[in-house]
Short mmCIF file of C-alpha atoms in Angstrom, two decimals:
data_model
loop_
_atom_site.label_atom_id
_atom_site.label_comp_id
_atom_site.label_asym_id
_atom_site.label_seq_id
_atom_site.Cartn_x
_atom_site.Cartn_y
_atom_site.Cartn_z
CA MET A 67 -2.45 -17.13 -18.36
CA ASN A 68 -0.33 -15.32 -20.94
CA ILE A 69 -1.41 -11.85 -22.04
CA LEU A 70 0.10 -9.58 -24.67
CA ALA A 71 -0.85 -5.94 -23.99
CA LEU A 72 -0.26 -2.75 -25.95
CA ASP A 73 -1.19 0.90 -25.76
CA THR A 74 -0.67 3.78 -28.19
CA CYS A 75 -3.43 6.16 -27.03
CA THR A 76 -1.12 8.84 -25.61
CA GLU A 77 2.50 9.89 -26.03
CA MET A 78 3.40 6.77 -24.05
CA CYS A 79 3.80 3.96 -26.58
CA SER A 80 4.10 0.71 -24.67
CA VAL A 81 3.90 -3.06 -24.84
CA ALA A 82 3.89 -5.72 -22.14
CA ILE A 83 3.63 -9.46 -21.71
CA LEU A 84 2.24 -11.07 -18.60
CA LYS A 85 3.60 -14.61 -18.76
CA ASN A 86 2.75 -16.95 -15.90
CA ASP A 87 2.56 -13.96 -13.52
CA GLU A 88 5.91 -12.59 -14.70
CA LEU A 89 5.72 -9.15 -16.33
CA PHE A 90 7.85 -7.98 -19.24
CA GLU A 91 7.37 -4.41 -20.45
CA GLN A 92 8.74 -1.72 -22.73
CA SER A 93 7.61 1.89 -22.88
CA LEU A 94 8.67 4.82 -25.03
CA LEU A 95 7.66 8.47 -24.83
CA THR A 96 7.08 9.75 -28.35
CA GLN A 97 4.85 12.39 -29.88
CA ARG A 98 4.44 10.58 -33.21
CA GLY A 99 5.29 7.45 -35.14
CA HIS A 100 3.42 5.03 -32.89
CA SER A 101 2.37 2.81 -35.80
CA GLU A 102 5.99 2.31 -36.87
CA LYS A 103 7.43 1.89 -33.37
CA ILE A 104 4.84 -0.45 -31.84
CA LEU A 105 5.49 -3.36 -34.22
CA GLY A 106 9.21 -3.36 -33.50
CA MET A 107 8.52 -3.14 -29.79
CA LEU A 108 6.18 -6.13 -30.04
CA ASP A 109 8.90 -8.22 -31.66
CA GLU A 110 11.35 -7.17 -28.95
CA ILE A 111 9.03 -7.97 -26.05
CA LEU A 112 8.24 -11.42 -27.45
CA ALA A 113 11.95 -12.12 -27.69
CA GLN A 114 12.54 -10.75 -24.19
CA ALA A 115 9.83 -13.00 -22.76
CA ASP A 116 11.08 -15.93 -24.85
CA CYS A 117 7.68 -16.71 -26.30
CA SER A 118 5.61 -16.32 -29.46
CA LEU A 119 2.09 -15.23 -30.32
CA ALA A 120 1.11 -18.91 -30.26
CA ASP A 121 1.82 -18.89 -26.50
CA MET A 122 -0.61 -16.03 -25.81
CA ASP A 123 -4.13 -16.51 -24.47
CA CYS A 124 -5.39 -13.02 -25.21
CA ILE A 125 -4.51 -9.58 -26.60
CA ALA A 126 -5.28 -6.63 -24.31
CA PHE A 127 -5.18 -3.09 -25.61
CA GLY A 128 -5.83 0.49 -24.60
CA ARG A 129 -9.19 1.32 -26.20
CA GLY A 130 -9.10 5.02 -25.36
CA PRO A 131 -9.76 7.74 -24.65
CA GLY A 132 -6.70 9.45 -26.00
CA SER A 133 -5.45 10.98 -29.22
CA PHE A 134 -7.65 10.14 -32.20
CA THR A 135 -4.78 8.71 -34.25
CA GLY A 136 -3.21 6.89 -31.31
CA VAL A 137 -6.45 5.17 -30.34
CA ARG A 138 -7.02 4.03 -33.93
CA VAL A 139 -3.47 2.67 -34.17
CA GLY A 140 -3.83 0.63 -31.00
CA VAL A 141 -7.15 -0.89 -31.99
CA SER A 142 -5.90 -1.70 -35.51
CA VAL A 143 -2.70 -3.35 -34.30
CA ALA A 144 -4.56 -5.37 -31.65
CA GLN A 145 -7.11 -6.53 -34.22
CA GLY A 146 -4.42 -7.48 -36.72
CA ILE A 147 -2.52 -9.56 -34.20
CA ALA A 148 -5.68 -11.18 -32.86
CA PHE A 149 -6.90 -12.11 -36.35
CA ALA A 150 -3.52 -13.56 -37.30
CA ALA A 151 -3.11 -15.54 -34.08
CA LYS A 152 -6.82 -16.39 -33.71
CA LEU A 153 -6.96 -14.86 -30.24
CA PRO A 154 -9.66 -12.98 -28.32
CA VAL A 155 -9.14 -9.37 -27.29
CA VAL A 156 -9.78 -7.37 -24.13
CA PRO A 157 -10.28 -3.60 -24.45
CA VAL A 158 -9.14 -1.66 -21.38
CA SER A 159 -9.80 1.98 -20.56
CA THR A 160 -6.74 4.22 -20.60
CA LEU A 161 -8.24 6.15 -17.70
CA ALA A 162 -8.43 2.93 -15.70
CA ALA A 163 -4.80 2.21 -16.60
CA VAL A 164 -3.76 5.58 -15.14
CA ALA A 165 -5.75 4.83 -11.99
CA GLN A 166 -4.09 1.41 -11.76
CA ARG A 167 -0.68 3.04 -11.84
CA ALA A 168 -1.74 5.37 -9.02
CA ILE A 169 -2.72 2.30 -6.99
CA ASP A 170 0.46 0.36 -7.77
CA GLU A 171 2.93 3.22 -7.43
CA HIS A 172 1.34 5.39 -4.74
CA GLY A 173 -0.97 3.08 -2.82
CA ALA A 174 -3.96 5.25 -3.72
CA ASN A 175 -7.44 4.14 -2.65
CA TYR A 176 -9.65 6.73 -4.37
CA ILE A 177 -8.36 8.20 -7.60
CA ALA A 178 -9.50 11.15 -9.68
CA VAL A 179 -8.04 10.69 -13.16
CA ALA A 180 -7.85 13.60 -15.58
CA MET A 181 -6.05 13.26 -18.91
CA ASP A 182 -5.48 16.26 -21.15
CA ALA A 183 -8.01 16.08 -24.01
CA ARG A 184 -6.86 19.30 -25.76
CA MET A 185 -9.38 22.01 -26.69
CA GLN A 186 -9.34 23.13 -23.01
CA GLU A 187 -10.96 19.87 -21.89
CA VAL A 188 -10.02 16.73 -19.97
CA TYR A 189 -10.98 13.07 -20.10
CA SER A 190 -12.00 12.26 -16.55
CA ALA A 191 -13.28 9.49 -14.29
CA THR A 192 -13.02 8.42 -10.67
CA TYR A 193 -11.92 5.03 -9.41
CA GLN A 194 -11.43 3.14 -6.20
CA SER A 195 -9.03 0.35 -5.39
CA VAL A 196 -10.85 -2.96 -4.95
CA ASP A 197 -8.50 -5.83 -4.11
CA GLY A 198 -5.70 -3.78 -5.63
CA LEU A 199 -7.45 -3.16 -8.95
CA ALA A 200 -8.93 0.08 -10.28
CA GLU A 201 -12.74 -0.04 -10.37
CA LEU A 202 -14.79 2.71 -12.01
CA THR A 203 -17.06 4.54 -9.55
CA GLY A 204 -18.86 6.94 -11.91
CA GLU A 205 -18.66 7.37 -15.64
CA GLU A 206 -15.98 8.35 -18.10
CA ARG A 207 -16.56 11.76 -19.62
CA VAL A 208 -14.93 14.62 -21.49
CA CYS A 209 -15.51 18.02 -19.92
CA LEU A 210 -14.03 21.34 -18.90
CA PRO A 211 -11.37 20.84 -16.20
CA GLU A 212 -13.42 22.58 -13.51
CA LEU A 213 -16.46 20.41 -14.25
CA ILE A 214 -15.01 17.00 -13.37
CA CYS A 215 -17.26 15.15 -10.91
CA LEU A 216 -15.86 14.33 -7.47
CA ASP A 217 -17.90 12.84 -4.65
CA ASN A 218 -18.07 15.57 -2.02
CA ASP A 219 -17.70 13.04 0.79
CA SER A 220 -14.42 11.58 -0.45
CA SER A 221 -10.81 12.65 -0.82
CA PHE A 222 -8.86 11.65 -3.89
CA PHE A 223 -5.41 11.03 -5.26
CA ALA A 224 -5.14 13.14 -8.44
CA ALA A 225 -3.58 11.31 -11.38
CA GLY A 226 -2.96 12.14 -15.01
CA SER A 227 -1.75 14.85 -17.36
CA GLY A 228 -4.90 16.96 -17.00
CA TRP A 229 -3.88 17.88 -13.47
CA LYS A 230 -0.65 19.32 -14.88
CA GLU A 231 -2.09 21.09 -17.92
CA TYR A 232 -4.92 22.75 -15.99
CA GLU A 233 -3.35 22.77 -12.55
CA THR A 234 -4.44 26.25 -11.49
CA SER A 235 -8.16 25.90 -12.17
CA MET A 236 -8.43 22.31 -11.01
CA THR A 237 -6.38 22.38 -7.82
CA THR A 238 -8.03 25.64 -6.75
CA LYS A 239 -11.55 24.22 -7.05
CA PHE A 240 -10.80 20.77 -5.64
CA SER A 241 -8.02 21.65 -3.18
CA GLY A 242 -9.99 20.38 -0.18
CA GLN A 243 -10.51 16.96 -1.75
CA ILE A 244 -7.10 16.27 -3.29
CA HIS A 245 -4.62 14.50 -1.05
CA GLY A 246 -1.65 13.51 -3.18
CA MET A 247 -0.97 13.91 -6.85
CA ASP A 248 1.06 12.51 -9.73
CA ASN A 249 0.39 14.55 -12.85
CA GLN A 250 3.02 12.65 -14.85
CA LEU A 251 1.13 9.36 -14.95
CA LEU A 252 0.21 8.03 -18.40
CA PRO A 253 -1.44 4.71 -19.29
CA THR A 254 0.93 1.80 -19.84
CA ALA A 255 0.56 -1.66 -21.34
CA ALA A 256 1.71 -3.14 -18.03
CA ALA A 257 -1.26 -1.58 -16.20
CA ILE A 258 -3.56 -2.69 -19.04
CA ALA A 259 -2.32 -6.28 -18.75
CA LYS A 260 -2.97 -6.28 -15.01
CA LEU A 261 -6.53 -4.99 -15.48
CA ALA A 262 -7.19 -7.47 -18.28
CA VAL A 263 -6.64 -10.48 -16.02
CA LYS A 264 -9.89 -10.03 -14.11
CA GLN A 265 -11.85 -9.40 -17.30
CA ILE A 266 -10.51 -12.62 -18.81
CA GLU A 267 -11.28 -14.58 -15.65
CA ASN A 268 -14.84 -13.24 -15.78
CA GLY A 269 -15.20 -14.23 -19.42
CA HIS A 270 -15.27 -10.65 -20.70
CA THR A 271 -13.32 -11.15 -23.91
CA LEU A 272 -14.28 -10.21 -27.46
CA ALA A 273 -13.64 -11.53 -30.92
CA ALA A 274 -11.11 -9.42 -32.83
CA GLU A 275 -13.73 -7.87 -35.09
CA GLN A 276 -15.61 -6.56 -32.03
CA ALA A 277 -12.71 -4.41 -30.85
CA MET A 278 -13.86 -0.80 -30.92
CA PRO A 279 -12.18 2.48 -29.99
CA VAL A 280 -13.62 4.80 -27.34
CA TYR A 281 -13.10 8.49 -28.06
CA LEU A 282 -15.66 10.06 -25.65
CA ARG A 283 -15.96 13.09 -27.94
CA ASP A 284 -19.15 12.75 -30.00
CA ASN A 285 -17.81 14.85 -32.85
CA VAL A 286 -14.47 13.12 -33.30
CA ALA A 287 -15.55 11.20 -36.41
CA LYS A 288 -17.55 13.98 -38.06
CA LYS A 289 -16.38 15.69 -41.18
CA LYS A 290 -14.77 19.07 -40.67
CA GLY A 291 -17.79 20.88 -42.10
CA GLU A 292 -20.07 19.20 -39.56
CA GLN A 293 -18.06 20.07 -36.46
#
């Protein structure tokens, strides 16, 4: 199975290719210019992996949540490639990608992900490691930092930029349940590729035109006068 993965939902702009179980990846921290940078990075990763789009079985992409512009860029690029190469797509949650990194890099079993959503809010969800893969245990939501939902009977590894941005309020409230933290973790295309494998094996792929962004904020697409 050969998977091309990309993510532009946060300041981490990244691409990866999973080719016959060998992973090739490139990531770049940047506050802007994702649409210009991602195409060049895609060309470079294909060259690095010594393959072409014709060798790919699927395009996986970060479907959000994240920055409004970044999410749109990722979906658009994934759709464009999939249409051109006549390939299916697999949308992967950026929150799940952060949880996957916590599993891979810290051996976490239960993960509380919180990504900074601006406007004094976080994108949050909890996950558990099942056979080494992040599996959602509740629901994804956008909320005030102190209102994230943690199972009172469990302890968690805290992952994501929200734990850094709102450290005081969050760690004070959940101090008894947090055992380990990495507030630098951002979603990467490599984590997205790994999560996409199971979805592909289970037949959970979409046609390119069905690729949709996930913002979580209900008002993100409203006109300014309606917000």
